[in-house]
Amino acid sequence: MTEDTQTPEPNGTVADAVEDNWVDRYAPAFSRPYLRLSRADRPIGTWLLYAPCLWGLALAMLATDSYGPSDAWIIIGCGIGAFLMRGAGCTWNDISDRDIDGSVERTRSRPIPAGQATVRGALVWMVVQALLAFVILISFPTTAIILGILALVPVAIYPFAKRFTWWPQLFLGLAFNWGALLAWAAHTNSIGPVPIVLYCAGIAWTLFYDTIYAHQDAEDDALIGVKSTARLFGENSSKWLRFFLTITIVLFGLAVLLAASERSVLSLTIAIGGPWALGWHLTWQLTRFNPDDNDGLLKTFRSNRDAGLIPLPFFAIALLV
């Protein structure tokens, strides 16, 4: 398959799955519908959930000027947790949207509308993933555990947001960037201005990339009455994307300044390079934005994996100087 939206293939491949993904090639047949519910064949969402965790941990290490073996576990634990909670959240999303997905070209091949999985089976699978994630969560400090439990609120609300607001992408941002708070708390066992500002920066980033993503479904969404920022902004989407880009970088830069204010000038300068480099990548994405090119929209959206990872080398170097 190519990366554009297509009709489902006989083997059950989802329309927007990554070409030659491991689920379709290697996973046992009985497991494929459940792995597809978790979007394991479309890993970009896990990266988008994981990146804010890494940002939060990196800024916590910069702020405290400390790092050690426990931080290695935070990196690993957040990575596994991002995969599991993204899977649980997507499974919940597909359960909630089972009567909508069949009316949208890109989503009608998902396991529930395609008849590959039952709602009961999906519910069991969702609970299994959430429980496994909870096992990881309880290895973190108390503040992080509390934040991890509270994260279930925006996750539960998000699938319904497009029914009552034109800003469902805002609710996705609230859910997807929670890791910035959690990872900071996992390192410091506290919360404060830095992770809150970083969290807001992540929400603006989500509004940027998910508005791009939502343009793929704008026509179908209009037919069935589903709301999105893509439909709300319409021809003004480029201006709004530029606004979200600016807010992302300004808030991200402010979070870095707050976290690294006590460090050397060299360390602070290098750390600021992280948001700066991210800004250039988002600017490049904006130049590629074409609401009428679904292939290009999906590829640009997926490039946010790289966008989320770009600041990390800057933070690592800043921590060492």
Short mmCIF file of C-alpha atoms in Angstrom, two decimals, residues 59-295:
data_model
loop_
_atom_site.label_atom_id
_atom_site.label_comp_id
_atom_site.label_asym_id
_atom_site.label_seq_id
_atom_site.Cartn_x
_atom_site.Cartn_y
_atom_site.Cartn_z
CA LEU A 59 13.90 20.02 31.39
CA ALA A 60 13.61 18.47 34.86
CA MET A 61 17.20 17.26 34.61
CA LEU A 62 18.33 20.68 33.40
CA ALA A 63 16.49 22.42 36.24
CA THR A 64 17.83 20.14 38.96
CA ASP A 65 21.24 19.57 37.33
CA SER A 66 20.92 15.90 38.16
CA TYR A 67 20.46 12.63 36.34
CA GLY A 68 20.97 8.98 37.16
CA PRO A 69 19.78 5.37 36.73
CA SER A 70 16.26 6.26 37.86
CA ASP A 71 15.97 8.58 34.85
CA ALA A 72 16.84 5.69 32.55
CA TRP A 73 13.81 3.86 33.95
CA ILE A 74 11.65 6.96 33.45
CA ILE A 75 12.70 7.00 29.78
CA ILE A 76 11.93 3.30 29.35
CA GLY A 77 8.79 3.35 31.47
CA CYS A 78 7.36 6.37 29.69
CA GLY A 79 8.12 4.76 26.32
CA ILE A 80 6.29 1.55 27.18
CA GLY A 81 3.54 3.54 28.89
CA ALA A 82 3.11 5.77 25.83
CA PHE A 83 2.64 2.70 23.63
CA LEU A 84 0.14 1.12 26.03
CA MET A 85 -1.86 4.25 26.83
CA ARG A 86 -1.93 5.37 23.24
CA GLY A 87 -3.24 1.90 22.42
CA ALA A 88 -5.85 2.02 25.18
CA GLY A 89 -6.91 5.53 24.18
CA CYS A 90 -7.21 4.63 20.50
CA THR A 91 -9.20 1.51 21.38
CA TRP A 92 -11.56 3.67 23.44
CA ASN A 93 -11.75 6.13 20.54
CA ASP A 94 -12.74 3.36 18.11
CA ILE A 95 -15.36 2.03 20.53
CA SER A 96 -16.83 5.52 20.93
CA ASP A 97 -16.70 6.26 17.19
CA ARG A 98 -17.95 2.90 15.94
CA ASP A 99 -21.08 4.49 14.46
CA ILE A 100 -19.10 7.29 12.80
CA ASP A 101 -16.02 5.52 11.42
CA GLY A 102 -18.02 3.53 8.90
CA SER A 103 -19.11 6.78 7.20
CA VAL A 104 -15.58 8.17 6.74
CA GLU A 105 -13.42 6.87 3.88
CA ARG A 106 -10.18 6.85 5.89
CA THR A 107 -11.65 5.10 8.95
CA ARG A 108 -14.19 2.63 7.57
CA SER A 109 -11.47 -0.06 7.39
CA ARG A 110 -10.76 0.11 11.14
CA PRO A 111 -11.38 -3.18 12.97
CA ILE A 112 -14.81 -2.50 14.51
CA PRO A 113 -16.62 -1.02 11.46
CA ALA A 114 -14.85 -3.58 9.26
CA GLY A 115 -16.15 -6.43 11.43
CA GLN A 116 -12.71 -7.65 12.52
CA ALA A 117 -13.32 -7.00 16.25
CA THR A 118 -16.38 -6.83 18.50
CA VAL A 119 -17.08 -4.02 20.94
CA ARG A 120 -16.83 -6.46 23.85
CA GLY A 121 -13.44 -7.71 22.66
CA ALA A 122 -12.24 -4.14 22.20
CA LEU A 123 -13.33 -3.23 25.74
CA VAL A 124 -11.40 -6.16 27.21
CA TRP A 125 -8.34 -5.22 25.16
CA MET A 126 -8.57 -1.61 26.33
CA VAL A 127 -8.67 -2.66 29.99
CA VAL A 128 -5.69 -5.01 29.55
CA GLN A 129 -3.58 -2.22 28.07
CA ALA A 130 -4.60 0.28 30.77
CA LEU A 131 -3.78 -2.19 33.56
CA LEU A 132 -0.34 -2.91 32.12
CA ALA A 133 0.31 0.83 31.93
CA PHE A 134 -0.78 1.19 35.56
CA VAL A 135 1.79 -1.40 36.63
CA ILE A 136 4.47 0.85 35.16
CA LEU A 137 2.93 4.00 36.63
CA ILE A 138 3.07 2.76 40.22
CA SER A 139 6.86 2.44 39.95
CA PHE A 140 7.04 6.26 39.78
CA PRO A 141 6.86 8.76 42.67
CA THR A 142 3.51 9.65 44.24
CA THR A 143 2.99 12.93 42.36
CA ALA A 144 3.53 11.18 39.03
CA ILE A 145 1.09 8.42 40.00
CA ILE A 146 -1.61 10.96 40.83
CA LEU A 147 -1.01 12.78 37.55
CA GLY A 148 -1.12 9.50 35.65
CA ILE A 149 -4.53 8.68 37.11
CA LEU A 150 -5.84 12.19 36.37
CA ALA A 151 -4.71 11.76 32.74
CA LEU A 152 -7.64 9.39 32.25
CA VAL A 153 -10.05 12.34 32.33
CA PRO A 154 -9.00 14.03 29.04
CA VAL A 155 -8.45 10.60 27.47
CA ALA A 156 -12.05 9.63 28.28
CA ILE A 157 -13.51 12.92 27.03
CA TYR A 158 -11.56 13.31 23.77
CA PRO A 159 -13.55 10.92 21.52
CA PHE A 160 -16.74 12.85 22.25
CA ALA A 161 -15.25 16.33 21.80
CA LYS A 162 -15.92 16.47 18.07
CA ARG A 163 -19.61 16.08 18.83
CA PHE A 164 -19.91 19.20 21.00
CA THR A 165 -17.05 21.56 20.05
CA TRP A 166 -15.23 22.82 16.99
CA TRP A 167 -11.99 22.36 18.97
CA PRO A 168 -11.58 18.59 19.47
CA GLN A 169 -7.87 19.07 18.69
CA LEU A 170 -7.61 21.08 21.93
CA PHE A 171 -8.89 18.09 23.89
CA LEU A 172 -6.43 15.85 22.08
CA GLY A 173 -3.67 18.25 23.13
CA LEU A 174 -4.80 18.07 26.75
CA ALA A 175 -4.50 14.27 26.61
CA PHE A 176 -1.42 13.82 24.44
CA ASN A 177 0.87 16.22 26.27
CA TRP A 178 0.14 15.06 29.80
CA GLY A 179 3.46 13.24 29.73
CA ALA A 180 5.29 16.56 30.05
CA LEU A 181 3.76 16.93 33.52
CA LEU A 182 4.13 13.28 34.44
CA ALA A 183 7.78 12.88 33.44
CA TRP A 184 8.75 16.08 35.26
CA ALA A 185 6.99 14.74 38.35
CA ALA A 186 8.65 11.34 37.94
CA HIS A 187 12.04 13.06 38.24
CA THR A 188 11.23 15.70 40.86
CA ASN A 189 8.13 14.30 42.64
CA SER A 190 6.69 17.79 42.30
CA ILE A 191 4.97 20.10 39.83
CA GLY A 192 5.64 23.75 39.00
CA PRO A 193 5.67 26.51 36.38
CA VAL A 194 8.16 24.83 34.02
CA PRO A 195 6.13 21.68 33.24
CA ILE A 196 2.89 23.68 33.09
CA VAL A 197 4.32 26.08 30.50
CA LEU A 198 5.81 23.12 28.61
CA TYR A 199 2.43 21.39 28.70
CA CYS A 200 0.79 24.44 27.14
CA ALA A 201 3.47 24.51 24.44
CA GLY A 202 2.70 20.88 23.67
CA ILE A 203 -1.01 21.64 23.39
CA ALA A 204 -0.26 24.35 20.82
CA TRP A 205 1.94 21.85 18.94
CA THR A 206 -0.93 19.34 18.90
CA LEU A 207 -3.30 21.99 17.54
CA PHE A 208 -0.74 22.54 14.77
CA TYR A 209 -0.20 18.94 13.70
CA ASP A 210 -3.70 17.62 14.29
CA THR A 211 -5.32 20.43 12.32
CA ILE A 212 -3.13 19.31 9.42
CA TYR A 213 -4.23 15.72 10.04
CA ALA A 214 -7.93 16.64 10.30
CA HIS A 215 -7.95 18.17 6.82
CA GLN A 216 -7.88 14.63 5.43
CA ASP A 217 -11.42 14.06 6.72
CA ALA A 218 -12.87 17.55 6.30
CA GLU A 219 -15.31 16.63 3.51
CA ASP A 220 -16.58 13.47 5.18
CA ASP A 221 -16.80 15.25 8.53
CA ALA A 222 -18.95 17.96 6.96
CA LEU A 223 -21.34 15.35 5.53
CA ILE A 224 -21.87 13.60 8.87
CA GLY A 225 -21.73 16.71 11.06
CA VAL A 226 -18.46 16.01 12.89
CA LYS A 227 -16.60 19.13 14.04
CA SER A 228 -12.87 19.89 13.78
CA THR A 229 -10.48 22.82 13.64
CA ALA A 230 -9.86 21.94 9.97
CA ARG A 231 -13.52 22.61 9.21
CA LEU A 232 -13.63 25.64 11.51
CA PHE A 233 -10.60 27.35 9.98
CA GLY A 234 -11.23 26.34 6.36
CA GLU A 235 -9.35 28.61 3.97
CA ASN A 236 -7.75 30.42 6.93
CA SER A 237 -6.00 27.26 8.16
CA SER A 238 -2.53 28.43 7.11
CA LYS A 239 -2.87 31.56 9.25
CA TRP A 240 -4.03 29.55 12.24
CA LEU A 241 -1.22 27.04 11.77
CA ARG A 242 1.28 29.90 11.79
CA PHE A 243 -0.30 31.15 15.01
CA PHE A 244 -0.06 27.73 16.68
CA LEU A 245 3.53 27.40 15.49
CA THR A 246 4.42 30.73 17.09
CA ILE A 247 2.70 29.90 20.39
CA THR A 248 4.43 26.52 20.49
CA ILE A 249 7.91 27.98 20.13
CA VAL A 250 7.35 30.97 22.42
CA LEU A 251 6.00 28.81 25.25
CA PHE A 252 8.59 26.08 24.70
CA GLY A 253 11.34 28.68 24.78
CA LEU A 254 9.92 30.18 27.97
CA ALA A 255 9.86 26.73 29.61
CA VAL A 256 13.51 26.22 28.68
CA LEU A 257 14.46 29.64 30.04
CA LEU A 258 12.72 28.89 33.33
CA ALA A 259 14.28 25.44 33.61
CA ALA A 260 17.83 26.47 32.70
CA SER A 261 17.95 29.95 34.24
CA GLU A 262 20.52 28.91 36.85
CA ARG A 263 22.81 27.20 34.36
CA SER A 264 25.79 28.64 32.50
CA VAL A 265 25.24 30.97 29.56
CA LEU A 266 26.60 28.30 27.22
CA SER A 267 24.26 25.63 28.57
CA LEU A 268 21.25 27.96 28.39
CA THR A 269 22.10 29.01 24.83
CA ILE A 270 22.40 25.41 23.66
CA ALA A 271 19.15 24.44 25.39
CA ILE A 272 17.29 27.31 23.70
CA GLY A 273 18.45 25.81 20.41
CA GLY A 274 15.93 22.99 20.95
CA PRO A 275 12.77 25.09 20.52
CA TRP A 276 14.53 27.10 17.81
CA ALA A 277 15.24 23.97 15.75
CA LEU A 278 11.70 22.70 16.33
CA GLY A 279 10.38 26.01 15.04
CA TRP A 280 12.28 25.64 11.79
CA HIS A 281 10.91 22.14 11.29
CA LEU A 282 7.34 23.32 11.86
CA THR A 283 7.96 26.20 9.45
CA TRP A 284 9.06 23.65 6.86
CA GLN A 285 5.85 21.70 7.50
CA LEU A 286 3.82 24.85 6.95
CA THR A 287 5.41 25.37 3.52
CA ARG A 288 4.23 21.87 2.55
CA PHE A 289 0.66 22.34 3.79
CA ASN A 290 -1.90 21.74 1.04
CA PRO A 291 -5.41 20.97 2.33
CA ASP A 292 -6.32 19.29 -0.97
CA ASP A 293 -3.44 16.78 -0.94
CA ASN A 294 -4.32 13.94 1.43
CA ASP A 295 -1.08 12.12 0.68
#
